XYZ file of C-alpha atoms in Angstrom:
732
model
C -5.713 -14.313 19.019
C -7.831 -15.551 21.912
C -7.246 -18.332 24.410
C -9.838 -20.555 22.732
C -7.730 -20.640 19.571
C -5.380 -23.295 20.922
C -7.927 -25.094 23.074
C -7.383 -28.857 22.519
C -5.427 -27.946 19.393
C -2.359 -29.908 20.472
C -4.267 -33.191 20.518
C -6.081 -32.255 17.319
C -2.913 -31.487 15.372
C -1.095 -34.521 16.717
C -3.515 -36.527 14.599
C -3.691 -34.127 11.680
C 0.044 -33.635 11.245
C 2.027 -36.743 12.241
C 5.142 -35.191 10.667
C 5.304 -32.851 13.679
C 5.183 -35.352 16.567
C 6.430 -32.777 19.110
C 3.690 -30.221 18.442
C 1.249 -31.701 20.931
C 3.966 -31.836 23.593
C 4.846 -28.168 23.113
C 1.221 -27.063 23.297
C 0.620 -29.212 26.344
C 3.676 -27.750 28.089
C 2.525 -24.215 27.316
C -1.011 -24.916 28.537
C 0.386 -26.141 31.875
C 2.618 -23.102 32.334
C 0.986 -20.317 34.409
C 0.561 -17.034 32.538
C 0.966 -18.444 29.005
C -1.777 -17.123 26.683
C -1.914 -18.128 22.976
C -1.142 -15.142 20.768
C -0.120 -16.161 17.240
C 0.565 -19.246 15.144
C 1.793 -20.142 11.683
C 1.355 -23.774 10.653
C 2.894 -25.284 7.524
C 1.826 -28.952 7.489
C 4.677 -31.437 7.422
C 7.321 -28.718 7.776
C 6.932 -26.505 10.854
C 4.631 -24.717 13.222
C 5.658 -21.454 14.875
C 3.742 -20.537 18.033
C 3.800 -17.307 20.011
C 2.479 -16.960 23.561
C 1.954 -13.838 25.643
C 3.552 -14.442 29.034
C 1.809 -12.530 31.805
C 3.054 -11.921 35.307
C 1.406 -10.156 38.271
C 4.653 -8.389 39.153
C 6.429 -7.835 35.826
C 5.662 -6.408 32.388
C 4.197 -8.911 29.940
C 6.540 -10.582 27.498
C 6.297 -13.058 24.609
C 7.778 -16.510 24.073
C 7.993 -18.326 20.743
C 8.350 -21.997 19.849
C 9.331 -23.372 16.468
C 8.338 -27.003 15.989
C 9.847 -29.029 13.134
C 9.991 -32.772 12.394
C 13.330 -32.862 14.246
C 12.142 -31.257 17.477
C 11.376 -27.838 18.901
C 13.227 -24.701 19.939
C 12.042 -21.893 22.201
C 13.182 -18.297 22.523
C 12.171 -15.026 24.143
C 10.760 -12.546 21.664
C 13.742 -10.231 22.158
C 16.047 -12.993 20.900
C 14.222 -13.446 17.575
C 17.061 -14.031 15.060
C 14.998 -12.549 12.209
C 14.434 -9.303 14.147
C 17.924 -8.280 15.272
C 16.778 -4.749 16.149
C 14.139 -5.966 18.585
C 16.448 -6.432 21.577
C 17.484 -2.764 21.477
C 13.990 -1.513 20.675
C 12.701 -3.371 23.772
C 15.452 -2.157 26.115
C 14.159 0.668 28.314
C 17.521 2.334 28.909
C 18.475 2.253 25.228
C 15.100 3.589 24.104
C 15.131 6.343 26.709
C 18.556 7.511 25.534
C 17.632 7.330 21.830
C 14.381 9.233 22.259
C 15.931 11.842 24.538
C 18.537 12.553 21.857
C 15.943 12.934 19.089
C 12.882 14.459 20.767
C 12.438 17.924 22.146
C 10.584 16.790 25.251
C 12.938 17.811 28.011
C 14.665 15.372 30.347
C 13.460 11.774 30.045
C 12.604 10.580 33.541
C 11.723 7.042 32.624
C 10.527 4.719 29.885
C 8.162 1.779 30.281
C 7.994 -0.666 27.348
C 5.109 -3.053 26.814
C 5.072 -5.565 23.933
C 1.691 -5.369 22.193
C 1.811 -7.724 19.199
C 4.401 -10.211 18.049
C 4.617 -12.368 14.968
C 7.794 -14.474 15.188
C 10.217 -13.916 12.341
C 8.130 -11.074 10.929
C 7.441 -8.047 13.145
C 6.734 -6.797 16.646
C 4.786 -3.806 18.014
C 5.909 -2.186 21.281
C 4.133 0.469 23.374
C 6.396 3.157 24.826
C 5.334 5.224 27.833
C 7.894 8.011 28.040
C 7.828 10.090 31.221
C 9.275 13.578 30.787
C 9.031 16.981 32.451
C 6.049 17.668 30.173
C 4.151 14.550 31.261
C 3.622 11.052 29.915
C 4.098 10.606 26.173
C 2.669 7.419 24.560
C 4.188 6.104 21.335
C 4.260 2.834 19.425
C 7.323 1.238 17.862
C 7.150 -1.270 15.056
C 10.157 -3.535 14.517
C 10.561 -5.131 11.086
C 12.801 -7.702 9.509
C 15.822 -5.677 8.391
C 16.072 -4.715 4.735
C 19.747 -3.774 4.848
C 22.767 -4.472 6.995
C 23.793 -0.867 7.540
C 22.166 2.518 7.737
C 24.048 3.611 4.624
C 22.624 0.695 2.676
C 19.159 1.472 4.026
C 19.411 5.029 2.738
C 19.983 3.682 -0.765
C 16.869 1.477 -0.651
C 14.169 4.121 -0.284
C 11.976 2.437 -2.902
C 12.204 -1.131 -1.694
C 12.484 -1.684 2.046
C 9.178 -1.526 3.930
C 10.457 0.811 6.704
C 11.915 3.135 4.054
C 8.633 3.190 2.109
C 6.658 3.911 5.267
C 9.054 6.690 6.218
C 8.581 8.349 2.853
C 4.812 7.858 3.019
C 4.555 9.291 6.535
C 6.470 12.355 5.378
C 4.381 12.886 2.220
C 0.897 12.047 3.552
C -1.451 14.845 4.660
C -1.959 15.308 8.430
C -4.364 12.856 10.024
C -4.291 10.222 7.297
C -1.670 8.117 9.105
C -0.293 7.951 12.618
C 2.325 10.693 13.009
C 5.864 9.419 12.580
C 8.029 10.397 15.556
C 11.423 8.947 14.750
C 13.097 6.225 12.664
C 15.991 3.965 13.552
C 16.894 2.503 10.162
C 19.915 0.725 11.606
C 17.477 -1.339 13.692
C 14.575 -1.428 11.167
C 12.363 0.406 13.689
C 9.700 3.084 13.181
C 8.170 4.976 16.125
C 4.729 6.609 15.779
C 2.521 8.686 18.010
C -0.192 6.709 19.738
C -3.629 6.999 18.136
C -6.575 7.096 20.515
C -10.027 5.849 19.531
C -11.866 2.657 18.576
C -11.136 0.254 15.773
C -13.620 0.817 12.986
C -14.312 -2.931 12.816
C -15.583 -2.794 16.415
C -17.822 0.170 15.664
C -19.323 -1.358 12.522
C -20.479 -4.500 14.341
C -21.527 -2.781 17.586
C -25.338 -2.959 17.964
C -25.187 -0.042 20.408
C -24.086 2.264 17.557
C -27.069 3.391 15.435
C -27.250 1.798 11.991
C -27.165 5.144 10.169
C -23.982 6.098 12.053
C -22.283 2.831 11.112
C -23.262 3.123 7.442
C -21.985 6.697 7.374
C -18.675 5.557 8.894
C -18.345 2.928 6.153
C -18.974 5.605 3.506
C -16.207 7.734 5.053
C -13.958 4.667 5.072
C -14.302 4.546 1.285
C -13.372 8.202 0.912
C -10.434 7.667 3.281
C -9.094 4.905 1.026
C -9.085 7.248 -1.973
C -6.757 9.563 -0.067
C -4.271 6.745 0.494
C -4.531 5.604 -3.127
C -3.754 9.157 -4.272
C -0.343 9.270 -2.570
C 2.593 9.331 -4.996
C 5.189 7.194 -3.210
C 7.468 4.561 -4.744
C 6.730 1.047 -3.456
C 7.117 -2.557 -4.651
C 4.632 -3.675 -7.330
C 2.188 -6.497 -6.558
C 0.300 -7.937 -9.518
C -2.706 -10.246 -9.498
C -0.380 -13.139 -10.383
C 1.869 -12.315 -7.401
C -1.034 -12.406 -4.969
C -2.472 -15.567 -6.545
C 0.854 -17.303 -5.945
C 0.942 -16.278 -2.283
C -2.672 -17.316 -1.664
C -2.130 -20.649 -3.411
C 0.798 -21.414 -1.132
C -1.374 -20.703 1.922
C -3.887 -23.503 1.260
C -1.826 -26.419 2.589
C -3.102 -26.068 6.167
C -6.758 -25.991 5.069
C -6.265 -29.057 2.860
C -4.669 -30.923 5.762
C -7.116 -29.896 8.488
C -10.380 -30.031 6.513
C -10.115 -31.736 3.099
C -13.661 -30.769 1.954
C -12.917 -27.115 2.692
C -9.519 -27.498 1.010
C -11.178 -28.841 -2.126
C -13.701 -25.999 -2.204
C -10.947 -23.413 -1.774
C -8.839 -25.077 -4.480
C -11.791 -25.094 -6.875
C -12.447 -21.412 -6.218
C -8.784 -20.594 -6.748
C -8.742 -22.573 -9.995
C -11.705 -20.564 -11.199
C -10.005 -17.297 -10.251
C -6.807 -18.422 -11.958
C -8.678 -18.887 -15.227
C -9.187 -15.152 -15.626
C -7.221 -12.367 -14.019
C -8.124 -8.672 -14.115
C -6.269 -6.801 -16.823
C -5.378 -4.224 -14.197
C -5.903 -0.500 -14.378
C -3.362 2.122 -13.396
C -1.790 0.983 -10.162
C -2.215 2.974 -6.955
C -0.441 3.042 -3.627
C -2.257 0.232 -1.830
C -2.410 -0.749 1.815
C -1.876 -4.424 0.992
C -4.141 -5.642 3.805
C -6.840 -3.007 4.061
C -9.804 -3.681 6.329
C -11.878 -1.783 8.928
C -9.744 -3.220 11.729
C -6.777 -1.257 10.347
C -8.531 2.091 10.875
C -9.061 3.956 14.157
C -11.960 6.365 14.626
C -11.626 9.243 17.095
C -14.353 11.857 16.841
C -14.524 12.921 13.204
C -11.055 11.622 12.351
C -10.216 8.275 10.762
C -6.563 7.201 10.873
C -5.031 4.303 8.934
C -2.720 1.918 10.769
C -0.445 -1.021 9.939
C 0.738 -0.352 6.400
C 3.310 -3.156 6.576
C 2.186 -4.544 3.198
C 2.191 -1.212 1.368
C 2.691 -1.691 -2.370
C 1.582 -0.470 -5.762
C -1.376 -2.558 -6.899
C -4.862 -2.484 -8.417
C -7.234 -0.223 -6.495
C -9.727 -3.087 -6.359
C -7.334 -5.133 -4.230
C -7.826 -2.942 -1.144
C -11.536 -2.623 -1.827
C -11.934 -6.381 -2.159
C -9.948 -7.052 1.030
C -12.140 -4.708 3.082
C -15.338 -6.201 1.643
C -14.179 -9.732 2.446
C -13.631 -8.787 6.091
C -17.058 -7.182 6.295
C -18.531 -10.434 4.996
C -16.553 -12.405 7.580
C -17.859 -10.095 10.319
C -21.375 -10.819 9.078
C -20.701 -14.557 9.373
C -19.348 -14.196 12.908
C -22.048 -11.738 14.039
C -25.148 -12.949 12.246
C -27.413 -10.492 14.046
C -25.574 -7.567 12.464
C -25.345 -9.060 8.971
C -27.861 -6.727 7.295
C -26.140 -3.648 8.728
C -22.724 -4.913 7.664
C -24.033 -5.574 4.139
C -25.332 -1.988 4.017
C -21.932 -0.823 5.287
C -20.210 -2.734 2.461
C -22.358 -0.976 -0.145
C -21.712 2.400 1.480
C -17.954 1.745 1.558
C -17.826 1.191 -2.208
C -20.107 4.195 -2.802
C -17.799 6.399 -0.741
C -14.794 5.262 -2.738
C -16.499 5.747 -6.104
C -17.735 9.200 -5.064
C -14.133 10.417 -4.949
C -12.268 8.064 -7.296
C -14.867 7.244 -9.956
C -16.489 3.928 -10.781
C -14.419 0.807 -10.228
C -14.452 -2.223 -12.519
C -17.156 -4.503 -11.050
C -15.594 -7.677 -12.491
C -12.164 -6.799 -11.104
C -13.704 -5.938 -7.733
C -15.541 -9.281 -7.598
C -12.311 -11.087 -8.526
C -10.197 -9.369 -5.861
C -12.939 -9.787 -3.266
C -13.132 -13.512 -4.039
C -9.370 -13.927 -3.799
C -9.375 -12.104 -0.457
C -12.064 -14.490 0.806
C -9.961 -17.502 -0.193
C -7.014 -15.989 1.679
C -9.145 -15.131 4.701
C -10.542 -18.669 4.921
C -7.103 -20.257 4.480
C -5.667 -18.021 7.204
C -8.046 -19.467 9.788
C -6.272 -22.814 9.363
C -2.726 -21.565 8.890
C -2.999 -19.538 12.108
C -4.750 -22.358 14.003
C -7.850 -20.289 14.733
C -9.734 -23.467 15.547
C -12.745 -21.644 16.964
C -13.383 -20.163 13.524
C -13.115 -23.397 11.505
C -16.796 -24.264 11.925
C -17.783 -20.934 10.362
C -15.618 -21.286 7.264
C -18.174 -23.328 5.244
C -20.673 -20.465 5.625
C -18.028 -18.076 4.327
C -17.395 -20.404 1.392
C -21.081 -20.323 0.438
C -20.739 -16.584 -0.103
C -17.419 -17.048 -1.887
C -18.827 -19.566 -4.357
C -21.797 -17.342 -5.206
C -19.403 -14.483 -5.851
C -17.036 -16.588 -7.970
C -19.921 -17.939 -10.051
C -20.904 -14.381 -10.968
C -17.474 -13.472 -12.358
C -17.639 -13.507 -16.190
C -15.994 -16.498 -17.812
C -13.269 -15.221 -20.110
C -10.795 -18.089 -20.504
C -12.301 -20.662 -18.206
C -11.175 -24.183 -17.400
C -14.544 -25.964 -17.080
C -13.101 -29.084 -15.473
C -11.368 -27.160 -12.689
C -14.042 -27.797 -10.086
C -14.217 -31.553 -10.763
C -10.599 -32.647 -11.076
C -10.583 -34.523 -7.750
C -14.032 -36.078 -8.231
C -13.395 -39.517 -9.731
C -17.018 -39.973 -10.787
C -17.127 -36.609 -12.567
C -13.788 -37.340 -14.221
C -14.988 -40.755 -15.368
C -17.823 -38.998 -17.193
C -15.419 -36.366 -18.566
C -12.766 -38.817 -19.833
C -14.967 -41.650 -21.076
C -15.771 -40.156 -24.546
C -12.061 -39.828 -25.380
C -10.729 -43.005 -23.752
C -13.422 -45.525 -24.733
C -12.091 -45.884 -28.325
C -8.659 -46.977 -27.010
C -9.908 -49.017 -24.013
C -9.519 -52.792 -23.927
C -12.687 -53.101 -21.825
C -14.825 -50.034 -22.673
C -17.736 -51.112 -20.494
C -15.436 -51.262 -17.452
C -13.803 -47.864 -18.026
C -13.757 -46.087 -14.676
C -11.538 -43.636 -12.766
C -10.901 -45.426 -9.477
C -8.499 -43.000 -7.753
C -7.275 -39.414 -8.074
C -4.235 -37.701 -6.558
C -3.210 -34.052 -6.866
C 0.453 -33.743 -7.850
C 0.938 -30.023 -8.351
C -1.104 -26.852 -8.651
C 0.377 -23.715 -10.241
C -2.217 -20.914 -9.951
C -2.966 -19.185 -13.216
C -1.117 -21.853 -15.207
C -1.973 -25.528 -14.752
C -2.903 -28.329 -12.385
C -1.256 -31.773 -12.562
C -2.988 -34.917 -11.294
C -2.534 -38.690 -11.336
C -5.532 -40.850 -12.248
C -5.910 -44.595 -11.797
C -8.147 -45.898 -14.591
C -9.703 -49.342 -14.916
C -10.580 -50.784 -18.329
C -7.777 -49.402 -20.507
C -5.941 -52.726 -20.236
C -7.558 -56.090 -19.496
C -7.655 -56.734 -15.766
C -4.902 -54.249 -14.880
C -5.398 -50.633 -13.688
C -3.529 -47.956 -15.639
C -1.885 -44.876 -14.189
C -2.471 -41.684 -16.186
C -1.201 -38.137 -15.717
C -3.617 -35.322 -16.456
C -2.611 -31.695 -16.980
C -5.337 -29.094 -16.885
C -4.239 -25.796 -18.421
C -5.981 -22.555 -17.570
C -5.911 -21.651 -21.262
C -7.248 -24.589 -23.309
C -5.130 -23.756 -26.333
C -2.029 -24.537 -24.267
C -3.316 -28.071 -23.707
C -3.681 -28.507 -27.454
C -0.165 -27.136 -28.027
C 1.405 -29.355 -25.335
C -0.390 -32.396 -26.756
C 0.741 -31.612 -30.305
C 4.357 -31.173 -29.187
C 4.333 -34.420 -27.223
C 2.855 -36.327 -30.171
C 5.448 -34.870 -32.539
C 8.237 -36.195 -30.305
C 6.536 -39.515 -29.499
C 5.955 -40.196 -33.196
C 9.362 -38.884 -34.233
C 12.745 -39.185 -32.474
C 11.359 -41.118 -29.464
C 8.994 -43.469 -31.244
C 8.708 -47.066 -30.046
C 9.971 -48.938 -27.000
C 13.616 -47.889 -27.170
C 15.883 -46.887 -24.319
C 15.126 -43.158 -24.744
C 11.490 -42.138 -24.417
C 8.857 -39.483 -23.833
C 5.453 -40.108 -22.211
C 2.809 -41.761 -24.390
C 0.039 -39.260 -25.194
C -3.575 -40.409 -24.986
C -6.816 -39.083 -26.470
C -7.821 -36.113 -24.339
C -10.594 -33.504 -23.954
C -8.243 -30.803 -25.210
C -11.067 -28.377 -25.868
C -11.639 -28.357 -22.106
C -7.973 -27.692 -21.356
C -6.975 -31.220 -20.291
C -4.253 -33.372 -21.831
C -3.542 -36.958 -20.775
C -0.562 -39.299 -21.059
C 0.449 -42.593 -19.517
C 2.284 -42.353 -16.230
C 5.957 -43.237 -16.683
C 7.836 -45.652 -14.465
C 11.227 -44.793 -13.060
C 13.198 -43.003 -10.353
C 13.850 -39.314 -10.707
C 17.480 -38.859 -11.638
C 18.067 -36.236 -8.929
C 17.363 -38.953 -6.315
C 20.104 -41.317 -7.495
C 23.627 -41.509 -6.100
C 26.944 -43.029 -7.011
C 27.396 -44.943 -10.241
C 23.632 -45.056 -10.803
C 23.649 -41.260 -10.972
C 26.614 -41.258 -13.372
C 24.856 -43.721 -15.666
C 21.667 -41.658 -15.377
C 23.256 -38.368 -16.453
C 24.936 -40.145 -19.370
C 21.560 -41.478 -20.499
C 20.073 -37.994 -20.055
C 22.844 -36.621 -22.283
C 22.009 -39.165 -24.998
C 18.325 -38.248 -24.758
C 19.107 -34.556 -25.089
C 21.466 -35.106 -28.017
C 18.728 -37.044 -29.800
C 16.241 -34.202 -29.208
C 18.687 -31.591 -30.477
C 19.567 -33.669 -33.522
C 16.041 -34.506 -34.708
C 14.246 -32.884 -37.626
C 10.989 -32.069 -35.804
C 9.830 -28.476 -36.280
C 7.996 -27.108 -33.242
C 5.610 -24.139 -33.484
C 7.177 -21.971 -30.738
C 10.619 -20.393 -30.833
C 12.940 -19.032 -28.194
C 12.451 -15.252 -27.982
C 15.384 -13.577 -26.263
C 13.571 -10.251 -25.924
C 10.739 -11.989 -24.072
C 13.250 -13.857 -21.903
C 14.980 -10.559 -21.046
C 11.653 -9.074 -19.985
C 10.857 -12.188 -17.977
C 14.233 -12.147 -16.271
C 13.617 -8.576 -15.133
C 10.366 -9.771 -13.602
C 12.312 -12.490 -11.774
C 14.754 -9.869 -10.512
C 11.902 -7.756 -9.154
C 10.490 -10.758 -7.297
C 13.862 -11.587 -5.762
C 14.496 -7.973 -4.774
C 11.058 -7.674 -3.168
C 11.490 -10.805 -1.064
C 15.223 -10.458 -0.353
C 15.846 -6.683 -0.238
C 19.428 -7.141 0.956
C 20.195 -8.778 -2.397
C 18.691 -6.012 -4.558
C 22.039 -4.825 -5.932
C 23.255 -8.344 -6.612
C 20.130 -9.511 -8.438
C 19.889 -6.449 -10.663
C 23.576 -6.692 -11.581
C 22.897 -10.222 -12.768
C 19.642 -9.376 -14.589
C 21.075 -6.314 -16.326
C 24.338 -8.083 -17.115
C 22.554 -11.050 -18.639
C 20.291 -8.830 -20.741
C 23.305 -6.915 -22.106
C 25.210 -10.115 -22.852
C 22.162 -11.656 -24.566
C 21.988 -8.706 -26.958
C 25.654 -9.150 -27.905
C 25.827 -12.952 -28.195
C 24.567 -14.536 -31.428
C 22.350 -17.574 -30.883
C 23.337 -21.023 -32.065
C 21.476 -23.554 -34.183
C 17.674 -23.451 -34.156
C 16.786 -26.959 -32.929
C 14.096 -28.498 -30.713
C 14.916 -27.724 -27.055
C 13.293 -28.783 -23.783
C 13.828 -25.358 -22.086
C 13.288 -26.780 -18.559
C 15.703 -29.721 -18.698
C 17.008 -30.848 -15.309
C 17.550 -34.118 -13.433
C 14.146 -33.897 -11.746
C 12.510 -34.272 -15.157
C 14.461 -37.440 -16.047
C 13.021 -40.810 -14.981
C 15.460 -43.720 -14.901
C 14.176 -47.297 -15.254
C 14.833 -49.952 -17.911
C 14.502 -46.929 -20.191
C 15.089 -43.227 -19.629
C 12.002 -41.054 -20.011
C 11.998 -37.254 -19.950
C 8.813 -35.567 -18.745
C 7.341 -32.051 -18.462
C 7.732 -31.108 -22.102
C 5.231 -28.232 -21.919
C 7.863 -25.610 -22.770
C 9.527 -27.350 -25.740
C 10.258 -25.077 -28.697
C 12.898 -24.269 -31.271
C 15.978 -22.620 -29.833
C 19.659 -22.699 -28.931
C 20.794 -26.147 -27.658
C 23.217 -24.425 -25.280
C 20.260 -23.404 -23.126
C 19.367 -27.030 -22.288
C 22.990 -27.941 -21.583
C 23.510 -24.938 -19.297
C 20.186 -25.465 -17.568
C 20.896 -29.124 -16.786
C 24.394 -28.442 -15.461
C 23.308 -25.521 -13.275
C 20.689 -27.662 -11.548
C 23.282 -30.395 -11.014
C 25.485 -27.819 -9.279
C 22.524 -26.654 -7.201
C 21.515 -30.050 -5.832
C 24.769 -31.970 -5.341
C 27.909 -31.283 -3.309
C 30.667 -29.659 -5.417
C 32.800 -32.794 -5.895
C 29.877 -35.012 -6.835
C 28.343 -32.299 -9.027
C 31.629 -31.919 -10.887
C 31.751 -35.638 -11.659
C 28.130 -35.664 -12.830
C 28.624 -32.584 -14.985
C 31.759 -34.007 -16.600
C 30.004 -37.305 -17.366
C 27.024 -35.484 -18.852
C 29.100 -33.160 -21.049
C 31.374 -35.932 -22.310
C 28.408 -38.126 -23.272
C 26.590 -35.226 -24.935
C 29.703 -34.175 -26.882
C 30.202 -37.733 -28.168
C 26.943 -37.475 -30.155
C 26.119 -33.796 -30.611
C 29.537 -32.153 -30.373
C 30.754 -29.830 -27.667
C 28.416 -26.881 -26.996
C 29.735 -23.368 -27.485
C 31.312 -22.225 -24.206
C 30.255 -18.587 -24.570
C 26.587 -19.371 -25.191
C 26.604 -22.018 -22.460
C 27.964 -19.468 -19.986
C 25.320 -16.965 -21.117
C 22.479 -19.394 -20.484
C 24.067 -20.574 -17.241
C 23.745 -17.008 -15.931
C 20.104 -16.990 -17.068
C 19.462 -20.292 -15.270
C 20.999 -19.144 -11.980
C 18.732 -16.085 -12.038
C 15.775 -18.409 -12.615
C 16.937 -20.586 -9.715
C 17.117 -17.520 -7.442
C 13.528 -16.670 -8.380
C 12.382 -20.220 -7.631
C 14.151 -20.213 -4.265
C 12.355 -17.083 -3.049
C 8.997 -18.355 -4.297
C 9.449 -21.875 -2.962
C 8.967 -23.418 -6.416
C 11.196 -25.550 -8.637
C 12.950 -28.814 -7.791
C 15.039 -27.413 -4.927
C 13.425 -26.013 -1.784
C 15.118 -24.282 1.110
C 13.852 -22.930 4.439
C 12.924 -19.292 4.906
C 15.097 -16.846 6.795
C 18.896 -16.564 6.719
C 19.350 -19.990 5.102
C 17.209 -18.962 2.142
C 19.035 -15.658 1.837
C 22.364 -17.485 1.669
C 21.059 -19.910 -0.977
C 19.685 -17.076 -3.107
C 22.882 -15.056 -2.775
C 24.903 -18.117 -3.816
C 22.767 -18.579 -6.920
C 23.122 -14.929 -7.903
C 26.870 -15.026 -7.335
C 27.167 -18.140 -9.503
C 25.253 -16.356 -12.245
C 27.583 -13.363 -12.128
C 30.591 -15.679 -12.278
C 29.156 -17.172 -15.483
C 29.003 -13.714 -17.067
C 32.659 -13.137 -16.187
C 33.869 -16.265 -18.018
């Protein structure tokens, strides 16, 4: 990251992100401090910004300093004191490193060790350069320090298939000579790997260098493709990463772009919506780099060596191909004079891969390349690379042409127009005019995005004029990636609105409206009220009692819904949740799989209860309290065991409230529910409580669901607590 990245950025962000009032002060302080050079940034609008600066000195070795800015203030620390990298202090200590290497290397007496920090990403990883002076001369090595995946070396040894350092150790041992930098030594107790230094030039520099003949650059790109086949052919266990996993991560990265440049944010969101409408079926997964691009390869003579496999995983082959192609396109945007050569290099890269691995799926390659471009564009904003923001629209032109060429399989045709009130007026008018009080005045006057779940649905709020005389009406629109799900959700809502919750009583569901269901969009009137999870005291007690009456009415009605609870599918889904938790919180691998396996075994042995309509996602955040109580988000309703809803609601009460308050709320809810529907079976309630706590753990690591927690140790504690609660439920 260059100095120009943060130029004037403090003043710029002070206006863009008022939730971080101290950010400008921190940047200004750093800019005034001699020797401080911007190095890395990670901006999450409204929540935090983490900044790293290289600190240079004419008399001492360079170091790094990091600031974390939150709405409450800022904290600063030296890179060696990074709480998420506890092994870094020892890995950066010259005496400690000299002793450790002398004990493990056959290089004679160690006469001295000079350590230079090379790259640092706060809370994530750090690269150090070791110059070891021995009787045989100077030996150059590089150490990479990771977030730890286990608390002890013994635990690390048991996690050979999950922790990144363990995967890289196995890969370095299995890979043929020259493919990767040679592994020198591992310190699993510190989450540190040490590799031989690799001399040469980054391939990205060579490919854009006009001094290198075009034919040489194209040939290098061809060899890059053949090199990738060698990595993909390695048989090493690693975490799986599906298209849906990567979509989720990329979707979460768009907040900075939306905040800094709303037009770019809208274009990226539209592209992501289009990509979410069809995902590659996926061929046999290979060992992927996870962030492959020419800049991760060093060329020295006739040898190409792959670096930085921090994101190694098992994934579609097209993921690595698409990532490399996206970076070649970005290089062409940044170096317009070399664009034709870089385009030829991109074609040669794919040809080199297909020469060894066979033809790749062109649709899947276009999809992965497009997703990588969305991620690449979003990263410019998240990392505050301000100098690159002006080039992003040019990149998006290429992205949109690529996305348009991807075959439409299960498309959502409204996806690109959801935030355009004029386009949505035209889209909604045919359905709403028949129920409008003033059809000639029907007009969408405002649009607000509420939630976007890639690959599933987008939720928006529309303000519409003309439905009622003289008064604007608030509507909620849900666009489903698969149009048939809109039709199903609409049918379910109508069945409940016309059945047990018909009329203007005290217990309600949203009022459905005529909708363009064939285009994947369902509409209903926005419901007034305060979310129950935001109430306190007696208002909360009264709210949970009303929620209990609503749920008892749902469970006691005679509506027959088309979908049914499928325990085998839920068992499979829960194993997917466990994999996600284990990937993101490797220290909790044993705990999460004990819960997932235990729940699956218990589910096979426990007979289900009555087959009644259930909400399936019933919690206080979905209950609106006003003069009436309205329950929303009924997309998952189906026939099933009523104990699931009871357990689900109570678990989320325990998650959000302090223990004493949660106990009072839970008791009030259960007593009110039992008064109408009878007491739920304790065994089945405990079973579904365990299921819900596993779901909560999954939501915590993904940052979804009604309860959010910060990353780092606090998140780990929250996830561990959820898993422990789930195991306690299985023991009852």
